[in-house]
Short mmCIF file of C-alpha atoms and ligand atoms in Angstrom, two decimals:
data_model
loop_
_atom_site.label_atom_id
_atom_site.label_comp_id
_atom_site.label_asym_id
_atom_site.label_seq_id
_atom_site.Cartn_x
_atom_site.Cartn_y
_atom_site.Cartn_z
CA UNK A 431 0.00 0.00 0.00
CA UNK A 432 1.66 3.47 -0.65
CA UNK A 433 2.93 5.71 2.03
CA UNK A 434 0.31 8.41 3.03
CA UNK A 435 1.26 11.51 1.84
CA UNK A 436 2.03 14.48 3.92
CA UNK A 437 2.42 18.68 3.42
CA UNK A 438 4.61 19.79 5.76
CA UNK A 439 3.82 23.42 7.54
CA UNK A 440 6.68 25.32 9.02
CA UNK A 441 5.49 28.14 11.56
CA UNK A 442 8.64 29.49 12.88
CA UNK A 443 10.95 26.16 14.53
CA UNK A 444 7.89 24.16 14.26
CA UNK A 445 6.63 21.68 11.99
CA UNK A 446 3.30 20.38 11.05
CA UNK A 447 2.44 17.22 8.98
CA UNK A 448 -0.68 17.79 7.39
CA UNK A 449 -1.89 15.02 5.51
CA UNK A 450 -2.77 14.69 1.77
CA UNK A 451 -5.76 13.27 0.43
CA UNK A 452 -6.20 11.93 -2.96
CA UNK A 453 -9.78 12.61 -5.15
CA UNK A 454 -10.68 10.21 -7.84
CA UNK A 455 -10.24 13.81 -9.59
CA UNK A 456 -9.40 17.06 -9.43
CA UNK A 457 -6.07 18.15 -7.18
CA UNK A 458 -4.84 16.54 -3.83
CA UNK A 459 -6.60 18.42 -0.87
CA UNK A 460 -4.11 19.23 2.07
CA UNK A 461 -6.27 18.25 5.13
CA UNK A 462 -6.31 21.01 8.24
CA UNK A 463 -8.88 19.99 10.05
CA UNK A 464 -6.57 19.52 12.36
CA UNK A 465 -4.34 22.88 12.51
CA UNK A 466 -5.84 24.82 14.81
CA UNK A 467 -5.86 22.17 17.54
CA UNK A 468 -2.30 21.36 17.08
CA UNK A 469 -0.92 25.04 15.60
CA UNK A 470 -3.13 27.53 16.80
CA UNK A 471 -3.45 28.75 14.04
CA UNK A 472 -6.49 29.31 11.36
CA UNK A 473 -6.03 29.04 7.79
CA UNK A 474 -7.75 32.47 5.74
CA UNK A 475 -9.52 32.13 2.14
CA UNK A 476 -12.16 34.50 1.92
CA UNK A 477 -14.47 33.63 -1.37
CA UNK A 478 -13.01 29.99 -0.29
CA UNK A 479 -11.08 30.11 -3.71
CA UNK A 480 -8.57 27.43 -2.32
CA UNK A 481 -10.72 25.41 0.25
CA UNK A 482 -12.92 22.10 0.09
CA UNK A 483 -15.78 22.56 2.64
CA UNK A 484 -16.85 18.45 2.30
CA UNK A 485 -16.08 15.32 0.32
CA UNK A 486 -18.98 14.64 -2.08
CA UNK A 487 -19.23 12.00 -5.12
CA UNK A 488 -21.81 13.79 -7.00
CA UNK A 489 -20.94 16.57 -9.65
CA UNK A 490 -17.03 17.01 -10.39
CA UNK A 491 -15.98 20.30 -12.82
CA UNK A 492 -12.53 20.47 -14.89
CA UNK A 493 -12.77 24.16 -15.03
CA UNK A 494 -9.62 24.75 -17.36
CA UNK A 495 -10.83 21.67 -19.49
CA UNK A 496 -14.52 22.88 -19.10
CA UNK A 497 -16.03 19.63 -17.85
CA UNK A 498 -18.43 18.91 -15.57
CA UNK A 499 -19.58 15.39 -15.05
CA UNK A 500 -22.61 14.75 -12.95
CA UNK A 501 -21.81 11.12 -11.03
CA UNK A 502 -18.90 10.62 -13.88
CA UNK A 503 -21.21 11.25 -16.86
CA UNK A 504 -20.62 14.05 -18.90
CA UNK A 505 -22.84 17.06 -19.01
CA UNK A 506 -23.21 17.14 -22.27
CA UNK A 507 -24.14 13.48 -23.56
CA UNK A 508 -26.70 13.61 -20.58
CA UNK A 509 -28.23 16.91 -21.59
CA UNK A 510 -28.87 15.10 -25.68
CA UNK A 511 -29.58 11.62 -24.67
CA UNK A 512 -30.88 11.39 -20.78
CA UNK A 513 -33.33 14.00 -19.43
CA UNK A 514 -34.50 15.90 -16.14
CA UNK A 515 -36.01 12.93 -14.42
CA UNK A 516 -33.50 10.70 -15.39
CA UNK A 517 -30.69 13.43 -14.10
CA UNK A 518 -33.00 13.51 -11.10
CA UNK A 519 -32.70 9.78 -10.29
CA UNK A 520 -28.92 9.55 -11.16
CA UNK A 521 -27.71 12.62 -8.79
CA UNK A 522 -29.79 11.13 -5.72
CA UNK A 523 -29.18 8.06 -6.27
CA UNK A 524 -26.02 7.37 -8.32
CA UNK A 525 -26.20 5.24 -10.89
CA UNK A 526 -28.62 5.76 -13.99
CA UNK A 527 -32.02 3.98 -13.79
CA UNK A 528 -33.10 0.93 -15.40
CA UNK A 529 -36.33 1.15 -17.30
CA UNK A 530 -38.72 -0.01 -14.64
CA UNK A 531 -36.54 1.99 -11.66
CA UNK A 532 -36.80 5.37 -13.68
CA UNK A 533 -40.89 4.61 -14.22
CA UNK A 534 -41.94 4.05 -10.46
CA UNK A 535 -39.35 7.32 -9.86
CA UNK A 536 -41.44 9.82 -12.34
CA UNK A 537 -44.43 8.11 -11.03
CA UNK A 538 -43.42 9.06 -7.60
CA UNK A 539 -42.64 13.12 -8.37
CA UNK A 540 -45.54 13.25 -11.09
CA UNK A 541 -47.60 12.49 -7.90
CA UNK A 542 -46.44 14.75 -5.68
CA UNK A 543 -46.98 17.61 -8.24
CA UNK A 544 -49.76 19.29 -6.43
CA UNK A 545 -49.72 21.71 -3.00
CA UNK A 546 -51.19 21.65 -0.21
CA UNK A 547 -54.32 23.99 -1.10
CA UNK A 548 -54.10 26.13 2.03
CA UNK A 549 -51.19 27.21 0.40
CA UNK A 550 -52.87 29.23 -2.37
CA UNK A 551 -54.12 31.64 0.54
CA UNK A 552 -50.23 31.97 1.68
CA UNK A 553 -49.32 32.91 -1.99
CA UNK A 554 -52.13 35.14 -1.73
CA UNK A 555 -50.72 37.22 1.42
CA UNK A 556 -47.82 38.60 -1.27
CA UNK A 557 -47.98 42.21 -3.29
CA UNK A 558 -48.98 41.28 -7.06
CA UNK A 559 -46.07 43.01 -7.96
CA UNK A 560 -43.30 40.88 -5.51
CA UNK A 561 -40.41 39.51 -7.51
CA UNK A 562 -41.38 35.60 -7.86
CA UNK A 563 -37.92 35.14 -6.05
CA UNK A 564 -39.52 36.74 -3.48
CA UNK A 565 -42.46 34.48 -3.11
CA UNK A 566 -40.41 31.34 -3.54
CA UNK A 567 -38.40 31.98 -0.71
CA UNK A 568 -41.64 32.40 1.14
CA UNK A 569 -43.20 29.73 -0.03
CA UNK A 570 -40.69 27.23 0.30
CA UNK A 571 -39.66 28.06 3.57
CA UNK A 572 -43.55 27.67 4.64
CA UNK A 573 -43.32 24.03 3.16
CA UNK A 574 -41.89 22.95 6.78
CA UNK A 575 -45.26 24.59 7.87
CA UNK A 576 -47.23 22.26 5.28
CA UNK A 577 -45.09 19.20 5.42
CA UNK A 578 -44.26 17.86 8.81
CA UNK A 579 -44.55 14.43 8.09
CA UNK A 580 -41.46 14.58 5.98
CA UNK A 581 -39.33 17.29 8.54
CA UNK A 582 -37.52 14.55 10.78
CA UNK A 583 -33.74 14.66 8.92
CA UNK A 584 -32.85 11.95 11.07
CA UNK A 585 -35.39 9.29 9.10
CA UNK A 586 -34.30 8.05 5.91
CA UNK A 587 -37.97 7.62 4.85
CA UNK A 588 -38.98 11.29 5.69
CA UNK A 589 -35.36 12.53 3.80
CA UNK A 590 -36.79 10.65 0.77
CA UNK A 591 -40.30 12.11 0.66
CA UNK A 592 -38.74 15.33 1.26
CA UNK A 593 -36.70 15.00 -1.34
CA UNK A 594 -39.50 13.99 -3.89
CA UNK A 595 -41.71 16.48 -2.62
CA UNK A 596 -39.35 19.19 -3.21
CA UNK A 597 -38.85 18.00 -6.76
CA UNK A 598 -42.39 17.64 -7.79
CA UNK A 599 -43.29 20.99 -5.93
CA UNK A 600 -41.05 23.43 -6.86
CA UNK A 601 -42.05 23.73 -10.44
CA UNK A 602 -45.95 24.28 -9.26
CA UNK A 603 -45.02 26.79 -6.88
CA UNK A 604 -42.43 28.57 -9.30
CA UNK A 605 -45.77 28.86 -11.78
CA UNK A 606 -47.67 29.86 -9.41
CA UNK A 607 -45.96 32.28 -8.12
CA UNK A 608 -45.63 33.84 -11.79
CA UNK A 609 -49.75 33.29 -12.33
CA UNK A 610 -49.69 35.39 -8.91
CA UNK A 611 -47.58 38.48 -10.30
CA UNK A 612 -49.84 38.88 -13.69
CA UNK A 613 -53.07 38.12 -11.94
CA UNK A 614 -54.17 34.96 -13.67
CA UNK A 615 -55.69 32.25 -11.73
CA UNK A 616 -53.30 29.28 -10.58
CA UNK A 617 -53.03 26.36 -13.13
CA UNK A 618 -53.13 22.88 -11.48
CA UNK A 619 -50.44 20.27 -12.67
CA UNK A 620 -51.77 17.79 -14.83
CA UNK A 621 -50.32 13.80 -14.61
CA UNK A 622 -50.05 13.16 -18.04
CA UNK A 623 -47.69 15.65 -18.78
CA UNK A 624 -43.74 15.01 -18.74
CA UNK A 625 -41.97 17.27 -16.17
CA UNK A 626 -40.98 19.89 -18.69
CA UNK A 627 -44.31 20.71 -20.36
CA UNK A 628 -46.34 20.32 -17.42
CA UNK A 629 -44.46 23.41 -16.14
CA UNK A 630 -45.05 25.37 -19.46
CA UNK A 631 -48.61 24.34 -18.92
CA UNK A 632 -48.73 25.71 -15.73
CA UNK A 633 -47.08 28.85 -16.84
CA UNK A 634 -48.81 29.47 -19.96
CA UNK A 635 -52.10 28.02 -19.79
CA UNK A 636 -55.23 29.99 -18.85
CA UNK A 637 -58.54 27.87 -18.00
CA UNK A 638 -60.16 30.00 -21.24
CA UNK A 639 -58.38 27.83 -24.08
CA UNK A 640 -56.12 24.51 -24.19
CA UNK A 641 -52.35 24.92 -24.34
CA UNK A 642 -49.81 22.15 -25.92
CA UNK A 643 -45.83 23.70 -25.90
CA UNK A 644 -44.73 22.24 -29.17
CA UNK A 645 -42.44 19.06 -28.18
CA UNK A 646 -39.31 21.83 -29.06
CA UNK A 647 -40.29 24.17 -26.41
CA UNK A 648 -40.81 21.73 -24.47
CA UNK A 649 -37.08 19.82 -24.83
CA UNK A 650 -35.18 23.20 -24.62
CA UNK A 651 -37.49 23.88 -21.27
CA UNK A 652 -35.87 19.96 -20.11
CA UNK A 653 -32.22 21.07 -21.27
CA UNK A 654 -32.41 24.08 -19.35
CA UNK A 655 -33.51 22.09 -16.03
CA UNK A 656 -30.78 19.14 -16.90
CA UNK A 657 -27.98 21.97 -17.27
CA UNK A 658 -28.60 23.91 -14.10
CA UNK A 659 -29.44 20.88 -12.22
CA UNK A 660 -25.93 20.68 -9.99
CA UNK A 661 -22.96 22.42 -10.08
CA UNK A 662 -20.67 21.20 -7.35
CA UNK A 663 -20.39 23.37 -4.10
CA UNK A 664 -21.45 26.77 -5.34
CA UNK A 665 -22.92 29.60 -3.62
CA UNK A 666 -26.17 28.32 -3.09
CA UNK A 667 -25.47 24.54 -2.53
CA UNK A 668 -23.02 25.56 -0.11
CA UNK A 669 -25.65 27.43 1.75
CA UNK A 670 -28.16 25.10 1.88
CA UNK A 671 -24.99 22.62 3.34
CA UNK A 672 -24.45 25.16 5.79
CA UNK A 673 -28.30 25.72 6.70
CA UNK A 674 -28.51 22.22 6.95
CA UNK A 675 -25.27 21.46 9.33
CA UNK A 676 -27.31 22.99 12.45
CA UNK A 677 -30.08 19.77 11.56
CA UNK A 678 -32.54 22.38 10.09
CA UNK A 679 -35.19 20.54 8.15
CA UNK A 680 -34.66 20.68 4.09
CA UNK A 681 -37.48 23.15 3.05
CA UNK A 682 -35.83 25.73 5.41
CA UNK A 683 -32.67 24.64 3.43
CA UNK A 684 -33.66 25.05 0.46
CA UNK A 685 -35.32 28.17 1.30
CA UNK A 686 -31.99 29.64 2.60
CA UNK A 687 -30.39 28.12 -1.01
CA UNK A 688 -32.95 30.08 -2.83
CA UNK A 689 -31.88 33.31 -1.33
CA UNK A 690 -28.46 32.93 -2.52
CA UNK A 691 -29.28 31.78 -5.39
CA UNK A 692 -31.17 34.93 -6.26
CA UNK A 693 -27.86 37.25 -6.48
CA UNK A 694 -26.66 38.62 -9.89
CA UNK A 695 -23.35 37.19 -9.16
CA UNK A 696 -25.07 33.39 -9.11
CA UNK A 697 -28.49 32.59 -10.72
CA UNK A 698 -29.75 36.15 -10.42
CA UNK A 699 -27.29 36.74 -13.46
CA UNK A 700 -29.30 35.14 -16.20
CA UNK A 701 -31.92 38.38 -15.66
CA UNK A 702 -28.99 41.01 -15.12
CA UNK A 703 -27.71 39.62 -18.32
CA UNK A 704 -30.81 39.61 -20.68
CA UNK A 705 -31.66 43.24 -19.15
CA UNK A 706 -28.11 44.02 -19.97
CA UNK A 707 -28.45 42.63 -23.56
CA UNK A 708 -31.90 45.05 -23.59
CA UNK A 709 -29.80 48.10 -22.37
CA UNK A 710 -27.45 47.71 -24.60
CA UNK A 711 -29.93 47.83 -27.00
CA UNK A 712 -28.07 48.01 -30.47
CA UNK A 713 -24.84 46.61 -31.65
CA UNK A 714 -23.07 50.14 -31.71
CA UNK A 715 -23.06 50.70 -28.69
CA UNK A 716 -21.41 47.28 -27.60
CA UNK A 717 -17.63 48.94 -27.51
CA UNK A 718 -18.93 51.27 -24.62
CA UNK A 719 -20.46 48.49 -22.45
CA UNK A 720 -17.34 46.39 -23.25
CA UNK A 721 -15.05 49.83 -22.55
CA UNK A 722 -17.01 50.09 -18.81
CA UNK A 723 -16.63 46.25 -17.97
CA UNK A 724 -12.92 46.75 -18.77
CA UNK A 725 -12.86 49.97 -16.13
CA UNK A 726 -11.53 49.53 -13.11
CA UNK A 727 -13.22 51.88 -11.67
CA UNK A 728 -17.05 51.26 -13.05
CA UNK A 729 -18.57 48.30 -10.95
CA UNK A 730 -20.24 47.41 -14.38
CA UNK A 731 -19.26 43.98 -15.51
CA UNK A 732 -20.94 41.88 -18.65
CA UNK A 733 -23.35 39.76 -17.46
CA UNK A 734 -23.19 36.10 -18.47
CA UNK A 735 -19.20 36.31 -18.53
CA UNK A 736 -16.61 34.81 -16.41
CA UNK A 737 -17.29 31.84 -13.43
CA UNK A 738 -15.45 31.00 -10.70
CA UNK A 739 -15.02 27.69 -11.69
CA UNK A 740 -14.62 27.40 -15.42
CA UNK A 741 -11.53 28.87 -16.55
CA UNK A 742 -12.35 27.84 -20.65
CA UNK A 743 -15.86 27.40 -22.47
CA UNK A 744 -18.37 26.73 -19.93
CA UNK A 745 -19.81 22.56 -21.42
CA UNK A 746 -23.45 23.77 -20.46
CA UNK A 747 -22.90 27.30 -22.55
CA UNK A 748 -21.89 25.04 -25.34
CA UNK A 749 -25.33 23.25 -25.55
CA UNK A 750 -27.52 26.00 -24.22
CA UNK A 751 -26.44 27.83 -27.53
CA UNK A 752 -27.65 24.83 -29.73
CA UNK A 753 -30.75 25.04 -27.98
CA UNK A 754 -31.29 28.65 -28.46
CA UNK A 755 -30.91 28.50 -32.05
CA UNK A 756 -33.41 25.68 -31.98
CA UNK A 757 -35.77 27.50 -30.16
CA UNK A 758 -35.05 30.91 -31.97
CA UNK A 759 -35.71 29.15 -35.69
CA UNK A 760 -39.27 27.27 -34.34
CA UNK A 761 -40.25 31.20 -32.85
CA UNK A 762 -39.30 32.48 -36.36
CA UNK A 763 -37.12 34.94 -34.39
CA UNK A 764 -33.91 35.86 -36.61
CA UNK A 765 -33.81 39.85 -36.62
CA UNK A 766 -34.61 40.18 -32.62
CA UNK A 767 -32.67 43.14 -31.97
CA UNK A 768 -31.27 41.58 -28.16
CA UNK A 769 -30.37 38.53 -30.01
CA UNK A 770 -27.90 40.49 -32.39
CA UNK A 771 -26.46 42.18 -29.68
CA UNK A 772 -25.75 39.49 -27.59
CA UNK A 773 -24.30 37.61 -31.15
CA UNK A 774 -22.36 40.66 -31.53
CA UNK A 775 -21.11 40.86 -27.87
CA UNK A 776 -19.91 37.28 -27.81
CA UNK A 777 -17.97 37.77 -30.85
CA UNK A 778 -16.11 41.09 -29.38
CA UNK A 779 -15.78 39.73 -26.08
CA UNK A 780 -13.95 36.33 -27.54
CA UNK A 781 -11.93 38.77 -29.13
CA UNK A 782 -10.32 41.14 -26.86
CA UNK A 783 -7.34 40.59 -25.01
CA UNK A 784 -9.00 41.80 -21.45
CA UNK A 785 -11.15 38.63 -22.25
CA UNK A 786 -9.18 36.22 -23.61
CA UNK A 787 -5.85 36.64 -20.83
CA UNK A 788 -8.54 36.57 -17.97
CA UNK A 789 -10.16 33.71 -19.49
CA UNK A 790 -13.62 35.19 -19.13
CA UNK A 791 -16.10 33.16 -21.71
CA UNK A 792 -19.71 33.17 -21.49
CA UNK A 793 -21.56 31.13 -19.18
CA UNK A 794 -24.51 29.22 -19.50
CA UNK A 795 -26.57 32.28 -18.52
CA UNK A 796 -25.62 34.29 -21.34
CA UNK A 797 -27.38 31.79 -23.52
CA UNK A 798 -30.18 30.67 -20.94
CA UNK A 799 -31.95 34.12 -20.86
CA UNK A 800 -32.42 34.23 -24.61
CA UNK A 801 -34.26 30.86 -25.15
CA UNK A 802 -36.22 32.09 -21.76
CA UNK A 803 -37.47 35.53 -23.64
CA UNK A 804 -38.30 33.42 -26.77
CA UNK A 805 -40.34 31.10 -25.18
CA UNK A 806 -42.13 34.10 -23.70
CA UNK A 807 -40.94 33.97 -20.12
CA UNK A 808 -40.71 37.60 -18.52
CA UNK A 809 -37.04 38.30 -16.97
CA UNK A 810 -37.96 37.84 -13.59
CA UNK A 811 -38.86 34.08 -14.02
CA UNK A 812 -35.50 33.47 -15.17
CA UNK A 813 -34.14 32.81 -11.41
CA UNK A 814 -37.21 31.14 -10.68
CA UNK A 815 -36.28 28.67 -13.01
CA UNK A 816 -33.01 28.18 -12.63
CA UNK A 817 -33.72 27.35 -8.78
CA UNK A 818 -36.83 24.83 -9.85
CA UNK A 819 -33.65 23.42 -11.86
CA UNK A 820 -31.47 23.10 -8.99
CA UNK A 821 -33.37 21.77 -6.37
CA UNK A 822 -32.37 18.49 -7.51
CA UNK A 823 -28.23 19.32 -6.75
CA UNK A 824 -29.53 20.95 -3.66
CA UNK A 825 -31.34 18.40 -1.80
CA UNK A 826 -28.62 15.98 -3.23
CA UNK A 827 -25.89 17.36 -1.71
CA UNK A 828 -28.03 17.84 1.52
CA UNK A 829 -29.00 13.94 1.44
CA UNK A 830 -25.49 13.11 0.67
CA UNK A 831 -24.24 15.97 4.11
CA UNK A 832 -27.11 14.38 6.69
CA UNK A 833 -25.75 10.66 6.06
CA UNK A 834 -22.42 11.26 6.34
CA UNK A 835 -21.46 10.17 9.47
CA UNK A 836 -18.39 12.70 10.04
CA UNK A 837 -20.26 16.04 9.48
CA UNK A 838 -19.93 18.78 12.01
CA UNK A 839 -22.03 21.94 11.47
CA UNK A 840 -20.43 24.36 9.67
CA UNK A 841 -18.60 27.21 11.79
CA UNK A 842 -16.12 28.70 10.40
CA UNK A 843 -13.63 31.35 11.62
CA UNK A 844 -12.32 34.65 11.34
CA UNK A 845 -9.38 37.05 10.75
CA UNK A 846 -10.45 39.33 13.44
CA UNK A 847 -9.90 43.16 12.43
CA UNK A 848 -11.84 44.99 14.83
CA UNK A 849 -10.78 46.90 18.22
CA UNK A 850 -9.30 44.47 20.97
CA UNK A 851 -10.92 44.48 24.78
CA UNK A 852 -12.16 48.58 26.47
CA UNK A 853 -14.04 49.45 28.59
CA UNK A 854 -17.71 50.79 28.22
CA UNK A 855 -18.07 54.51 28.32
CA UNK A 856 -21.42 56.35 30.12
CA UNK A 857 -23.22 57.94 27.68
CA UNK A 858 -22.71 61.49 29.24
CA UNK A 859 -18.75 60.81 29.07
CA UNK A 860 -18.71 60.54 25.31
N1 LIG B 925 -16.85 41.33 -16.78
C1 LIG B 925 -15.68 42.02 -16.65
N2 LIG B 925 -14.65 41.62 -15.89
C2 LIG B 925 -14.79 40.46 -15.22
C3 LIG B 925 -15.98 39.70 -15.30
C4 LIG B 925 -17.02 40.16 -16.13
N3 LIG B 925 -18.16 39.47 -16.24
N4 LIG B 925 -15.86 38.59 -14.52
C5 LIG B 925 -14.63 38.67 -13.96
N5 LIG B 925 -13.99 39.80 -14.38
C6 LIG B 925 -12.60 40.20 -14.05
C7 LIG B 925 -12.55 40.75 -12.64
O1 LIG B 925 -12.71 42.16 -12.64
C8 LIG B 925 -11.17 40.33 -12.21
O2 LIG B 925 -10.24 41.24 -12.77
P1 LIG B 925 -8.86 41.57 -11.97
O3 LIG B 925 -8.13 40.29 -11.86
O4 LIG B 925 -8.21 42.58 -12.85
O5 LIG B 925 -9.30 42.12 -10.64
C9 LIG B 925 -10.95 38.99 -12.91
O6 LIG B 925 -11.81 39.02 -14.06
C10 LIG B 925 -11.31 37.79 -12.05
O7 LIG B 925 -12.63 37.99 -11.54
P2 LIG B 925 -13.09 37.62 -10.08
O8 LIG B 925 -14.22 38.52 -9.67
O9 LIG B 925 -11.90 37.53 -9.17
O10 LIG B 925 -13.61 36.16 -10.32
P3 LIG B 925 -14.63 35.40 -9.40
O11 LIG B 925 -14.30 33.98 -9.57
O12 LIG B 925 -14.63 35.94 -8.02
O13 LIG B 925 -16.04 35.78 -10.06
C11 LIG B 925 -18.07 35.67 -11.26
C12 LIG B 925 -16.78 34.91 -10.86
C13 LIG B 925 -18.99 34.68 -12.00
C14 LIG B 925 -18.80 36.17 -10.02
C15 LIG B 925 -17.68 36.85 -12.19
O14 LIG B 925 -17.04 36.36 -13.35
C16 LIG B 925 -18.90 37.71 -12.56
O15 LIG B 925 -19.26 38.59 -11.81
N6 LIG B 925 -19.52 37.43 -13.77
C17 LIG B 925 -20.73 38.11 -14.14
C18 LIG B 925 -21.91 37.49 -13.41
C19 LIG B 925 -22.31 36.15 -14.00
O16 LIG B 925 -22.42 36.00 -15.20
N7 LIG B 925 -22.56 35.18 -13.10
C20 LIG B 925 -23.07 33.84 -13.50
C21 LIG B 925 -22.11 32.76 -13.16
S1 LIG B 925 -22.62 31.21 -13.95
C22 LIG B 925 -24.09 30.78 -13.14
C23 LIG B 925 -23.89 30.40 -11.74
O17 LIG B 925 -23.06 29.52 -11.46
O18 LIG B 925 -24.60 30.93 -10.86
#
């Protein structure tokens, strides 16, 4: 067996063996769980650029090769030949369904489609003109209120049913809360639709006339759910980990992953970027929105460019952009004046050096927001959708936190700036 590998720390004449561990990918992670017991000291990595908060075997990204593999298989060959419930299964559980394993699964979440119908008078408590992120947060947090049977984190059983009724939910209350902000009655989900075109349905569909998404609409609306569906230990998934390290129950979690999620520098960008695109409005002007994201001093910065993670094309970008077209030729939409612009923008972006030696390349929200506006989704249900998407990855990566029989609750520390120990002053002495 081969020697276990050490890093060795040297804080003035001492020395500290920390040891190495080994993924099945990605680079060796220097373990210091131990430091501060033995050292004293903390480590600091604010933004966590160079820190792994857990060990996880779900979604694994090559950012400079622009990979991301969800349980080893790549995005890319799931998003043409699986789909959304099959993703579904495979990140909870694994390994990709047989036939009869996937059928009882869609079953199971095309059951669990409707809420609780006390909950229409929650929705109802909301402004008409609240942001649906806004009422999801709400609403999903209220689940716990709706749900208790399914609360206890410590049963398996209620973790499952928690887990499907999250899935099944989510899209219902995302419609719903979109039905709520145009003042259209609520559409009830309908069994003998797939996943993808029952939420259209319950978006689009008015109780005046019948409404079938053509089978296009309805496949780009599945890619979009199978691209955002996990992303490793982002913003959001990280939060809901955190939330759910104190043994809060998951529809608080999610709640709390929701909130993150909503910022333009995560899944709020897909709005900021197709309201950028509108700004921007024709293609001359692109040089002076490029110009400001290359300030230093403008906080401006083009939407729907640059990640974290991915340091080369991002793989879900890549097939986001085949479904656009698709969905842009079915629309008839060639001369859409945002389209050329954000054509136009990707082509100068790719092309300057500001770009190109920072590696920033469009992410999959650049491309997202388009097929979204085509299919005649208003900006602000563009985060909506991306968190019905990523539910999934969320309650995943919970399931996979509560059963691990190591975790802790997340605490971590600080590089303390502020004044040390004084005394309290009287307020007539100050
Ligand atoms: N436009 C202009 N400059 C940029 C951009 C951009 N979109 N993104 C990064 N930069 C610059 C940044 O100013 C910095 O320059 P310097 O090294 O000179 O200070 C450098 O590139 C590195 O950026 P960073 O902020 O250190 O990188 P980060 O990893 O902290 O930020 C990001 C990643 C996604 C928050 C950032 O690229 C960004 O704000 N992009 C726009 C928002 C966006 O599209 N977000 C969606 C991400 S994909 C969906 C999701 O996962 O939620």
């Amino acid at each position: 067996m081969a020697e276990p590998r050490t890093a060795t720390l040297t804080i003035g004449n001492m020395t500290y063996d920390l040891p190495i561990h080994a993924p099945t990918a990605g680079p060796d992670v220097i373990d210091i769980s131990k430091l501060y017991a033995t050292a004293g000291v903390f480590t600091h990595d604010p933004g966590f650029t160079s820190t792994s908060a857990c060990e996880s075997a779900l979604t694994f990204i090559d950012g400079d090769k622009g990979e991301l593999l969800h349980r080893g298989y790549p995005i890319d060959q799931l998003a043409k030949k699986s789909h959304y419930l099959e993703v579904c299964y495979l990140l909870l559980y694994g390994e990709l369904p047989s036939a009869a394993l996937l059928e009882d699964f869609e079953h199971r979440v095309t059951h669990h489609t409707m809420v609780h119908e006390q909950m229409h008078n929650f929705f109802r408590g909301f402004r008409r003109d609240a942001h649906p992120m806004a009422t999801m947060v709400g609403v999903v947090g209220a689940m716990s209120a709706f749900y208790h049977d399914s609360t206890d984190i410590n049963d398996p059983w209620q973790r499952e049913v928690a887990s499907i009724r999250l899935i099944a939910k989510l899209p219902t209350i995302a419609a719903m809360a979109y039905k709520y902000s145009i003042g259209q009655p609520f559409v009830y989900p309908r069994n003998d639709c797939d996943y993808a075109t029952n939420f259209l349905r319950m978006c689009f569909a008015v109780p005046a006339e019948e409404y079938q998404p053509d089978p296009i609409l309805s496949r780009a609306m599945d890619r979009i759910f199978t691209l955002h569906a996990d992303h490793e230990q982002n913003a959001s998934t990280s939060t809901v980990r955190l939330a759910g390290s104190s043994g809060a129950n998951p529809f608080a979690c999610i709640a709390a992953g929701i909130a993150c999620l909503w910022g333009p520098a995560h899944g709020g960008a897909n709005q900021a970027c197709l309201e950028m695109l509108q700004e921007i409005g024709t293609v001359d002007r692109i040089p002076e929105y490029i110009a400001r994201a290359k300030d230093k001093n403008d906080p401006f910065r083009l939407m729907g460019f640059g990640h974290r993670v991915y340091k080369n094309f991002d793989p879900r970008a890549t097939v986001m952009k085949e479904s656009a077209d698709e969905v842009l030729d079915l629309m008839g939409i060639h001369n859409n004046p945002v389209l050329q612009v954000a054509k136009e923008l990707e082509r100068q972006a790719l092309n300057d050096p500001y770009f190109a030696d920072k590696k920033l390349f469009p992410n999959v929200d650049f491309y997202s927001g388009i097929i979204l506006e085509a299919m005649g989704f208003p900006t602000s249900m563009f985060t909506p959708i991306f968190a019905v998407s990523r539910t999934v990855g969320w309650i995943a990566q919970w399931k996979e936190m509560i059963a691990d029989p190591t975790g802790k609750i997340g605490r971590p520390r600080q590089l303390y700036t502020g004044p040390t120990q004084r005394d309290y002053v009287d307020i007539e002495n100050r």
